[in-house]
Short mmCIF file of N, CA and C and ligand atoms in Angstrom, two decimals:
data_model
loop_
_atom_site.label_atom_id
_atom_site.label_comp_id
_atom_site.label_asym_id
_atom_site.label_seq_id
_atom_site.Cartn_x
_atom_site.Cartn_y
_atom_site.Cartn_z
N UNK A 7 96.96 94.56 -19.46
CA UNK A 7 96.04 94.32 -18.33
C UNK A 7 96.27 95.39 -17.26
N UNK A 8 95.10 95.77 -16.80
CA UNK A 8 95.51 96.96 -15.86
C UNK A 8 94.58 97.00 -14.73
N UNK A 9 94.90 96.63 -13.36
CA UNK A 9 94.32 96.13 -12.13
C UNK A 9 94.63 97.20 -10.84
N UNK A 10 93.59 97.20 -10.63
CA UNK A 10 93.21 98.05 -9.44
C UNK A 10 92.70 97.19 -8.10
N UNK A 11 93.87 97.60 -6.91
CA UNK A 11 93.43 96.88 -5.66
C UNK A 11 93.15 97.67 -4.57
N UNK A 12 91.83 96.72 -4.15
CA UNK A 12 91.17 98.01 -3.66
C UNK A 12 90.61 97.24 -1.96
N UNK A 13 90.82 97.92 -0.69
CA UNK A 13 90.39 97.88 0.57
C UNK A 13 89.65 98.92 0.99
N UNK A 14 89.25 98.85 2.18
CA UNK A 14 88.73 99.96 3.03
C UNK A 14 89.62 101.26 2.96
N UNK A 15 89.75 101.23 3.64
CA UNK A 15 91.29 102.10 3.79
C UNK A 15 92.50 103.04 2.71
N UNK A 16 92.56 101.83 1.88
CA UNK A 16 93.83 102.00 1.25
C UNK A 16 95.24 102.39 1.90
N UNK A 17 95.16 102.18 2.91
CA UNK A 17 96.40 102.53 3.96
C UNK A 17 97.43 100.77 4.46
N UNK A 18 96.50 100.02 4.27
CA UNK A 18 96.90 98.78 5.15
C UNK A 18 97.30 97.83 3.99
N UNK A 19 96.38 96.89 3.49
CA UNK A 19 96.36 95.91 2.60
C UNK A 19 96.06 96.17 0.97
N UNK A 20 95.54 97.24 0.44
CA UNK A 20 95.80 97.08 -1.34
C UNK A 20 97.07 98.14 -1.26
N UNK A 21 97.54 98.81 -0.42
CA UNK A 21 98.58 99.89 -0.86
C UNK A 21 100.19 98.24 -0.98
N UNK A 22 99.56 97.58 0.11
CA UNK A 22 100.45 95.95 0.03
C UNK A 22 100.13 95.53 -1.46
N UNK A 23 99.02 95.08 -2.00
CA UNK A 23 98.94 94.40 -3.02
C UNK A 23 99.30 95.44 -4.36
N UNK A 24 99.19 96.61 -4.09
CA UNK A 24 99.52 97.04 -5.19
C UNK A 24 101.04 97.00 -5.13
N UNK A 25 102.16 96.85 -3.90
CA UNK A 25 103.45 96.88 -4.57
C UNK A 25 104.22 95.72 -4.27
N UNK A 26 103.04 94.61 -4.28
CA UNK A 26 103.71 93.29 -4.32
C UNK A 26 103.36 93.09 -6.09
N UNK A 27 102.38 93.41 -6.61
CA UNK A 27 102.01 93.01 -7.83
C UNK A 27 102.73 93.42 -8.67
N UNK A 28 103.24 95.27 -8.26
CA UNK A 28 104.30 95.54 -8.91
C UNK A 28 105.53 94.94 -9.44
N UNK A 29 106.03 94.53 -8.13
CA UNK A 29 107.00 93.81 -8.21
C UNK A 29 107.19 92.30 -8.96
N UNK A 30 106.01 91.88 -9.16
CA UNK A 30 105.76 90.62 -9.18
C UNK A 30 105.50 90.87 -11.01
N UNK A 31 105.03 91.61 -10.98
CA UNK A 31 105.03 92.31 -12.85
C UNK A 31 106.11 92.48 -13.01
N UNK A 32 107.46 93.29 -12.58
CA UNK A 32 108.57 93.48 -13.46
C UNK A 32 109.30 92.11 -13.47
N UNK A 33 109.20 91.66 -12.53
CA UNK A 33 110.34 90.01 -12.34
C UNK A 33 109.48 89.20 -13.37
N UNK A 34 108.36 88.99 -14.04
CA UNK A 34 107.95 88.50 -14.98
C UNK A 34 107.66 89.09 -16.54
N UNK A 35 108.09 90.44 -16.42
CA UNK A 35 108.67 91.12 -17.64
C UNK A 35 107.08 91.25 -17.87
N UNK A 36 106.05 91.49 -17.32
CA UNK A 36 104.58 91.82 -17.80
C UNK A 36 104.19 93.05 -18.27
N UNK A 37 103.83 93.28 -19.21
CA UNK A 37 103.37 94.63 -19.50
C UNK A 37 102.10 94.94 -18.59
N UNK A 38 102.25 94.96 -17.36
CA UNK A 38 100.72 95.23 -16.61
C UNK A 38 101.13 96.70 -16.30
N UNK A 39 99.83 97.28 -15.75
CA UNK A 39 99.45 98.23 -15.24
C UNK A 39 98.89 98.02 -13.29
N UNK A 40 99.36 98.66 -12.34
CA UNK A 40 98.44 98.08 -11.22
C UNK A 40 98.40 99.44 -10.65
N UNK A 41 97.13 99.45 -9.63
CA UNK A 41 97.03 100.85 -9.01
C UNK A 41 95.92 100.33 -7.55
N UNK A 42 95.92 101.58 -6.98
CA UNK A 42 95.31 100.95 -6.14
C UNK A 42 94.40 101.69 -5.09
N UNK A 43 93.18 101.84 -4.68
CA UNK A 43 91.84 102.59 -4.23
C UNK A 43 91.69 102.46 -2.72
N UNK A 44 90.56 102.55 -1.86
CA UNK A 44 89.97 102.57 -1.15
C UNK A 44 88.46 103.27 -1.02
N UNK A 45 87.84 102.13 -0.27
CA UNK A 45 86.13 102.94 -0.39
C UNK A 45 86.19 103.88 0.63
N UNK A 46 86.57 103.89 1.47
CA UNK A 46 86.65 105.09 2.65
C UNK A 46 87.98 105.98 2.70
N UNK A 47 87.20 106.84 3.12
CA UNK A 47 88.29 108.78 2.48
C UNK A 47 88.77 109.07 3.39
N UNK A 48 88.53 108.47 4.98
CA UNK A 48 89.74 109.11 6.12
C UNK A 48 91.03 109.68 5.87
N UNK A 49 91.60 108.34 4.80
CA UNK A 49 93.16 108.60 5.30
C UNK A 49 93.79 109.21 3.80
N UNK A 50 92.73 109.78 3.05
CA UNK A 50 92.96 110.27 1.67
C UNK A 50 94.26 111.22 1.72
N UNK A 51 95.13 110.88 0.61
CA UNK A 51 96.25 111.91 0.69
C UNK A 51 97.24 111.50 1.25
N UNK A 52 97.14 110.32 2.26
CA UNK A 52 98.28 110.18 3.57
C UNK A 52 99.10 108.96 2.73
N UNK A 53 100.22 108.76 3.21
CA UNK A 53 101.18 107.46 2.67
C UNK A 53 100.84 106.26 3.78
N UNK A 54 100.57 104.98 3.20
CA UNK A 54 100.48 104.00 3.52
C UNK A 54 100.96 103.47 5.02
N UNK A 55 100.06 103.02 6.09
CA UNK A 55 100.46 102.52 7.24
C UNK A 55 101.80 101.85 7.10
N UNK A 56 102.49 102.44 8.54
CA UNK A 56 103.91 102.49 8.55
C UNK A 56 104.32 100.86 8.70
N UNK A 57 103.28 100.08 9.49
CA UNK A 57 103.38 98.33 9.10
C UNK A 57 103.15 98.08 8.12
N UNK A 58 102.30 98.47 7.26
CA UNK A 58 102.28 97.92 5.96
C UNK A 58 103.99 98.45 5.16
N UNK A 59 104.08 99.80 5.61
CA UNK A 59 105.52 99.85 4.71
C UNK A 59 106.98 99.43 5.06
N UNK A 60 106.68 98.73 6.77
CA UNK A 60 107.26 98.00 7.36
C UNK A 60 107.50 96.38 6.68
N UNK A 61 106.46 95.96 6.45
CA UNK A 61 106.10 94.58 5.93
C UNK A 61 106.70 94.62 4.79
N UNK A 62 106.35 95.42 4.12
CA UNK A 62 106.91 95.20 2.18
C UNK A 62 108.58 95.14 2.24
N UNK A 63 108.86 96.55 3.33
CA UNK A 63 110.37 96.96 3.02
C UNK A 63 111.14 95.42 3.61
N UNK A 64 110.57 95.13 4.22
CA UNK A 64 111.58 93.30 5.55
C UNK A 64 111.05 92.55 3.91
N UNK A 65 110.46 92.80 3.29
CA UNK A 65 110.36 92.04 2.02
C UNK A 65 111.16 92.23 0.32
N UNK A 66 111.87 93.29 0.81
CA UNK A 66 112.44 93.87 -0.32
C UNK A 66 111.66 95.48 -0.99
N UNK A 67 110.63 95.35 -0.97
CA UNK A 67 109.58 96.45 -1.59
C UNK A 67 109.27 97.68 -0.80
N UNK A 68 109.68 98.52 -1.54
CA UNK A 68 108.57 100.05 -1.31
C UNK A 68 107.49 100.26 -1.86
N UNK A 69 106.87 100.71 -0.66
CA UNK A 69 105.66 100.97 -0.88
C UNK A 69 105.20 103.16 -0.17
N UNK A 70 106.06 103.27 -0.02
CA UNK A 70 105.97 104.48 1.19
C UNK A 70 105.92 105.74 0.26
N UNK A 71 106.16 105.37 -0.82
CA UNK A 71 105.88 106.82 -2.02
C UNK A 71 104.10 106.93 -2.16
N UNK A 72 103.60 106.03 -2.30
CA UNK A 72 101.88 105.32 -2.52
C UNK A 72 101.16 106.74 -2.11
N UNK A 73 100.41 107.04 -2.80
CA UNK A 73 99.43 108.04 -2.03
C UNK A 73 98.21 107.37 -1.88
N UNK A 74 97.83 107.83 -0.59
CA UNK A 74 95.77 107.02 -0.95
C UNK A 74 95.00 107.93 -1.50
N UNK A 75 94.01 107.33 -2.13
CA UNK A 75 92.91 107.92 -2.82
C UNK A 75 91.48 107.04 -2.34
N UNK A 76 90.86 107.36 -2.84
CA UNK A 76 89.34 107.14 -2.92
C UNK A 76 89.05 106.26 -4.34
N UNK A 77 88.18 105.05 -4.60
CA UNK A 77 87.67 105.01 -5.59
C UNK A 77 86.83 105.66 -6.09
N UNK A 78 87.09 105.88 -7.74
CA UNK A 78 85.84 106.38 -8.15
C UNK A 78 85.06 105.95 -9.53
N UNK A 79 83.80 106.07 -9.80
CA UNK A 79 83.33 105.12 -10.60
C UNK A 79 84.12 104.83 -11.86
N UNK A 80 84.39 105.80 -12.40
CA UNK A 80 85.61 105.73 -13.43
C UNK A 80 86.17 105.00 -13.20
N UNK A 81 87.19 104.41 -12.38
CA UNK A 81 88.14 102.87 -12.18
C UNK A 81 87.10 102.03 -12.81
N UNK A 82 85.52 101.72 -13.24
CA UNK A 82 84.93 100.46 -13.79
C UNK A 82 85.50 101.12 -15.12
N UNK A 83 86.06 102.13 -15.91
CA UNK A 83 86.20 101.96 -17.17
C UNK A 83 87.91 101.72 -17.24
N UNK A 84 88.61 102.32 -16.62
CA UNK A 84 89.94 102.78 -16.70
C UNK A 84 91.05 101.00 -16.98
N UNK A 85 90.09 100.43 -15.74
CA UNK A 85 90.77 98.96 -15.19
C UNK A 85 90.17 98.04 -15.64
N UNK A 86 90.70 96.72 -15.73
CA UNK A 86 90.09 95.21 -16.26
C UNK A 86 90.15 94.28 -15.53
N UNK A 87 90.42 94.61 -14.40
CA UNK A 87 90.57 93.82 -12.82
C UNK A 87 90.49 94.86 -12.23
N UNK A 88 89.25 94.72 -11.11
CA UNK A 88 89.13 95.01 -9.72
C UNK A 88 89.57 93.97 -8.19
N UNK A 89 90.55 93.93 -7.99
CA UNK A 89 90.65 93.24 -6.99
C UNK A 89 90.64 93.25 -5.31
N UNK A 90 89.24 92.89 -5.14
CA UNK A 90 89.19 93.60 -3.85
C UNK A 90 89.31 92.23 -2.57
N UNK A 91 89.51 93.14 -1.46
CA UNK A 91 90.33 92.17 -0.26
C UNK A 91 89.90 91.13 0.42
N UNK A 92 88.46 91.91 0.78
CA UNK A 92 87.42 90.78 1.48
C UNK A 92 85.97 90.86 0.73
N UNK A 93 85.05 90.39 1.96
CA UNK A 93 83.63 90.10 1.27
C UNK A 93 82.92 91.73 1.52
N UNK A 94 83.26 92.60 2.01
CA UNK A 94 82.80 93.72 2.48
C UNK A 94 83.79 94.70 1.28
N UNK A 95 84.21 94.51 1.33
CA UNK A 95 84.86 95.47 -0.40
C UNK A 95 84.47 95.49 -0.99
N UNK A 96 83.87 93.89 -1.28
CA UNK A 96 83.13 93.52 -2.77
C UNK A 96 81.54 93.94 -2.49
N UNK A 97 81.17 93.72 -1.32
CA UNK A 97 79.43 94.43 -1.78
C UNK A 97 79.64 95.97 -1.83
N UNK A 98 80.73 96.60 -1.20
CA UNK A 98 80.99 98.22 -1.41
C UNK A 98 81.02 98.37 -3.00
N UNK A 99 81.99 97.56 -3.30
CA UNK A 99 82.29 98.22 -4.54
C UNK A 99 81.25 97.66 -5.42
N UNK A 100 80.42 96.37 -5.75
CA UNK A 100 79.54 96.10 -6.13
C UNK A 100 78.22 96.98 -6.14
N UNK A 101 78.13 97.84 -4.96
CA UNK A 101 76.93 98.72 -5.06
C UNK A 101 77.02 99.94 -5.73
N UNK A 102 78.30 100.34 -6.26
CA UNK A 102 78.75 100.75 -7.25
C UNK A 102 78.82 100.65 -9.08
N UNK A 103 78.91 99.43 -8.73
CA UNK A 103 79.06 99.08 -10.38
C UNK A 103 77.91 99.63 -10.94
N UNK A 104 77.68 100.04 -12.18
CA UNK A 104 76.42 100.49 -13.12
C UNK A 104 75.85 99.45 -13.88
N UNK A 105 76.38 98.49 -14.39
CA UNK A 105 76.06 97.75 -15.17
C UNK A 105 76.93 95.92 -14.81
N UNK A 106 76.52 94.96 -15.54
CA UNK A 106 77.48 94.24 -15.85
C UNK A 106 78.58 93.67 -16.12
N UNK A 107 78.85 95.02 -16.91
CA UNK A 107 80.28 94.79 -17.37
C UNK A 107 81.07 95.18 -16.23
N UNK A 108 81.07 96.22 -15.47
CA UNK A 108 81.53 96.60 -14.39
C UNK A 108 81.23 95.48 -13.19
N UNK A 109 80.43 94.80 -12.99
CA UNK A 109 80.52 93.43 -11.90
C UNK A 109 81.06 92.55 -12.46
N UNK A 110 81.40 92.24 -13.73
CA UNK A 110 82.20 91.42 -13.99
C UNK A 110 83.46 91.51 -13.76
N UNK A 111 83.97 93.05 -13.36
CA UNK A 111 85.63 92.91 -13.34
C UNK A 111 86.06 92.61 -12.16
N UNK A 112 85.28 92.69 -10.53
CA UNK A 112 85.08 92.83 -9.65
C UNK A 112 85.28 90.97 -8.93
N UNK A 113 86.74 91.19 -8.42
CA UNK A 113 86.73 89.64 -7.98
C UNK A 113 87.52 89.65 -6.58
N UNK A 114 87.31 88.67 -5.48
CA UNK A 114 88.49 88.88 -4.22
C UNK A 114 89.74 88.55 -5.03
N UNK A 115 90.81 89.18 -4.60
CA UNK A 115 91.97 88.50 -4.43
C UNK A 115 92.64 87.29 -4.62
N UNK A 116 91.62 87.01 -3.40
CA UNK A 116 91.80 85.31 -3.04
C UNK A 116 90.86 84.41 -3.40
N UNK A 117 90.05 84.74 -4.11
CA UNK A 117 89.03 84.70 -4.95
C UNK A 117 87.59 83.76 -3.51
N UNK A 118 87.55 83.08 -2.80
CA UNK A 118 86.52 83.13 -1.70
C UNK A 118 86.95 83.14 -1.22
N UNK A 119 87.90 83.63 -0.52
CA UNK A 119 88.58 83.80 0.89
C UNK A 119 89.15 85.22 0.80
N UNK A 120 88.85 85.95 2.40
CA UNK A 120 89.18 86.85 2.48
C UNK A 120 90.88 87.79 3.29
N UNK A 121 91.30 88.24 2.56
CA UNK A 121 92.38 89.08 3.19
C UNK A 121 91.74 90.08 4.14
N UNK A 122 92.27 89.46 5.39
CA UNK A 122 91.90 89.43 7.13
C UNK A 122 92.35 91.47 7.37
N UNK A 123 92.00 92.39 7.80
CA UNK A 123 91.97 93.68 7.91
C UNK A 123 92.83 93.77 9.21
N UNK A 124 94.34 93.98 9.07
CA UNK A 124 95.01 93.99 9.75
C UNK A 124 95.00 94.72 10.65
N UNK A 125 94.69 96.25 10.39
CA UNK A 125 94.46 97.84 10.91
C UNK A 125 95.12 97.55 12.69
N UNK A 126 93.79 96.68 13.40
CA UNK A 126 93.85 96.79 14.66
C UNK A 126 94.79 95.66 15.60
N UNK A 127 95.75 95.10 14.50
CA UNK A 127 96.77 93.86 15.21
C UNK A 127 97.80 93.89 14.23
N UNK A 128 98.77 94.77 15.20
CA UNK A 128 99.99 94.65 14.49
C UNK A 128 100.21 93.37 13.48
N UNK A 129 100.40 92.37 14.70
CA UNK A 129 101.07 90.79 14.17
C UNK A 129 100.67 89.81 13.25
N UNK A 130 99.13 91.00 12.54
CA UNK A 130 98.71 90.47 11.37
C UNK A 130 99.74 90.94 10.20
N UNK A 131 100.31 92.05 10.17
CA UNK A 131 100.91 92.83 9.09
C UNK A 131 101.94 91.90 8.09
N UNK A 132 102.64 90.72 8.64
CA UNK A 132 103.31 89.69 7.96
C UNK A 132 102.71 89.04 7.77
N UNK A 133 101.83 87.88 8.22
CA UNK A 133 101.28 87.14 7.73
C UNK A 133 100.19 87.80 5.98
N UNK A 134 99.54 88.81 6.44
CA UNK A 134 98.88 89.56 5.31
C UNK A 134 99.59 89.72 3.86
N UNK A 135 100.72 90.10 4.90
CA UNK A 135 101.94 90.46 3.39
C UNK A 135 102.05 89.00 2.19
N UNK A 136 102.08 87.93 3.07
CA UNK A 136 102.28 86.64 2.58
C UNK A 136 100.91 86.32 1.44
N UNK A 137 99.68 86.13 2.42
CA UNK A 137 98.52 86.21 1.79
C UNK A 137 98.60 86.86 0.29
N UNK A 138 98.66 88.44 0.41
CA UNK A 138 97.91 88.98 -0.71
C UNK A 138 99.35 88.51 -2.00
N UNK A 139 100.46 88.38 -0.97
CA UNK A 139 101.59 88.03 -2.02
C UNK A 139 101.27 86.68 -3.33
N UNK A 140 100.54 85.64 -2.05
CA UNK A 140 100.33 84.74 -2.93
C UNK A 140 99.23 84.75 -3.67
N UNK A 141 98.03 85.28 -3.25
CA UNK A 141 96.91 85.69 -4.20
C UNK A 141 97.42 85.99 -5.11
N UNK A 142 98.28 87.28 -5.25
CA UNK A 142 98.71 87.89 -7.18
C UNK A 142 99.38 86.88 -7.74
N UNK A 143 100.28 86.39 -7.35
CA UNK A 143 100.92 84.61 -7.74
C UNK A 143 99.91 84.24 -8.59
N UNK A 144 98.80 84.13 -7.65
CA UNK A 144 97.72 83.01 -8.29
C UNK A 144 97.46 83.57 -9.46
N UNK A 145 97.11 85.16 -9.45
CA UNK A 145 96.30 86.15 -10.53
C UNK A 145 97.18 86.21 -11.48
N UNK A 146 98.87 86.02 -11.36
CA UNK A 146 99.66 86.22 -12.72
C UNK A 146 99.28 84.69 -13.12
N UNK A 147 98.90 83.60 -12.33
CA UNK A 147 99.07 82.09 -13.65
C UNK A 147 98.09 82.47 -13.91
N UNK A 148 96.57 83.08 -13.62
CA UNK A 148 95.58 82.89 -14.69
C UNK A 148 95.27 83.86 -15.62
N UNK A 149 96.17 84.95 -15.31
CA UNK A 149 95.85 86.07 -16.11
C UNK A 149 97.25 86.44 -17.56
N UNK A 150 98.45 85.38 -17.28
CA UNK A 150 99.59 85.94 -17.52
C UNK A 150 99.20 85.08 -18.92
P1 LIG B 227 92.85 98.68 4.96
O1 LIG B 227 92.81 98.78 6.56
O2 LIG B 227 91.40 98.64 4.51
O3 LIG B 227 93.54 97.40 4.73
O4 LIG B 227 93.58 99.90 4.47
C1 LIG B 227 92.11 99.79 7.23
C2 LIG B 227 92.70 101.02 7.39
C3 LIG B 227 92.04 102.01 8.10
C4 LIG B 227 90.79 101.76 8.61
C5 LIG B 227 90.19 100.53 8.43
C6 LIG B 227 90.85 99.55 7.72
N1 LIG B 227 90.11 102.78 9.34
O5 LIG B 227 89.03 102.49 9.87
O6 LIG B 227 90.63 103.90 9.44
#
């Protein structure tokens, strides 16, 4: 299985979900794959907001190696989960998809509820961490 998490940004919250999932794959011995996008190219190239790599590290996890990237349509073939943060990810990346098969891989996280865009409030950055932590929880019982 190989999952791609994907925000605005990629600086704040999937560069989080991609190295909580990580982590959350080796402690369950999973053969997964996880990686992780953004629809907007500002911060392309740069390593992950220093709260977000604040948040993971008070959690055990690095995340501060991460480079951001950009999605690109290719992730609908590469990946078998798209997991994106909120409801504004998903019509981004939805206006993307080509076909079917590609909206089918395309699900929140939290599946109707959205992971809140921390960017502009610090004192979201823990609580978030918790969130997307337990979302993949959820995604290893139904996917494992
Ligand atoms: P993320 O947060 O989507 O969780 O990475 C954001 C990061 C940067 C911006 C917006 C959201 N920005 O506008 O630069």
């Amino acid at each position: 299985m190989k999952i791609l998490m994907v925000c605005l940004g990629n600086i704040c919250r999937s560069p989080l979900a991609e190295g909580i999932m990580q982590h959350l794959i080796k402690q369950e011995g999973l053969n997964w794959g996880v990686d992780s996008a953004g629809t907007g190219d500002w911060h392309v190239g740069r390593s992950p907001d220093h709260r977000s790599v604040k948040a993971a590290h008070d959690q055990g996890i690095d995340i501060s190696k991460q480079v951001c990237r950009l999605f690109r349509i290719s992730d609908f073939d590469e990946f078998d989960l798209i997991l994106v943060m909120d409801k504004s990810n998903l019509s981004n990346i939805l206006a993307m998809a080509r076909n079917d098969a590609d909206r089918k891989k395309v699900k929140m996280l939290l599946g109707d509820r959205s992971v809140p865009d921390p960017y502009y409030d610090d004192a979201q950055f823990a609580p978030v961490f918790k969130l997307i932590e337990a979302g993949c929880k959820e995604i290893i019982k139904q996917y494992a």
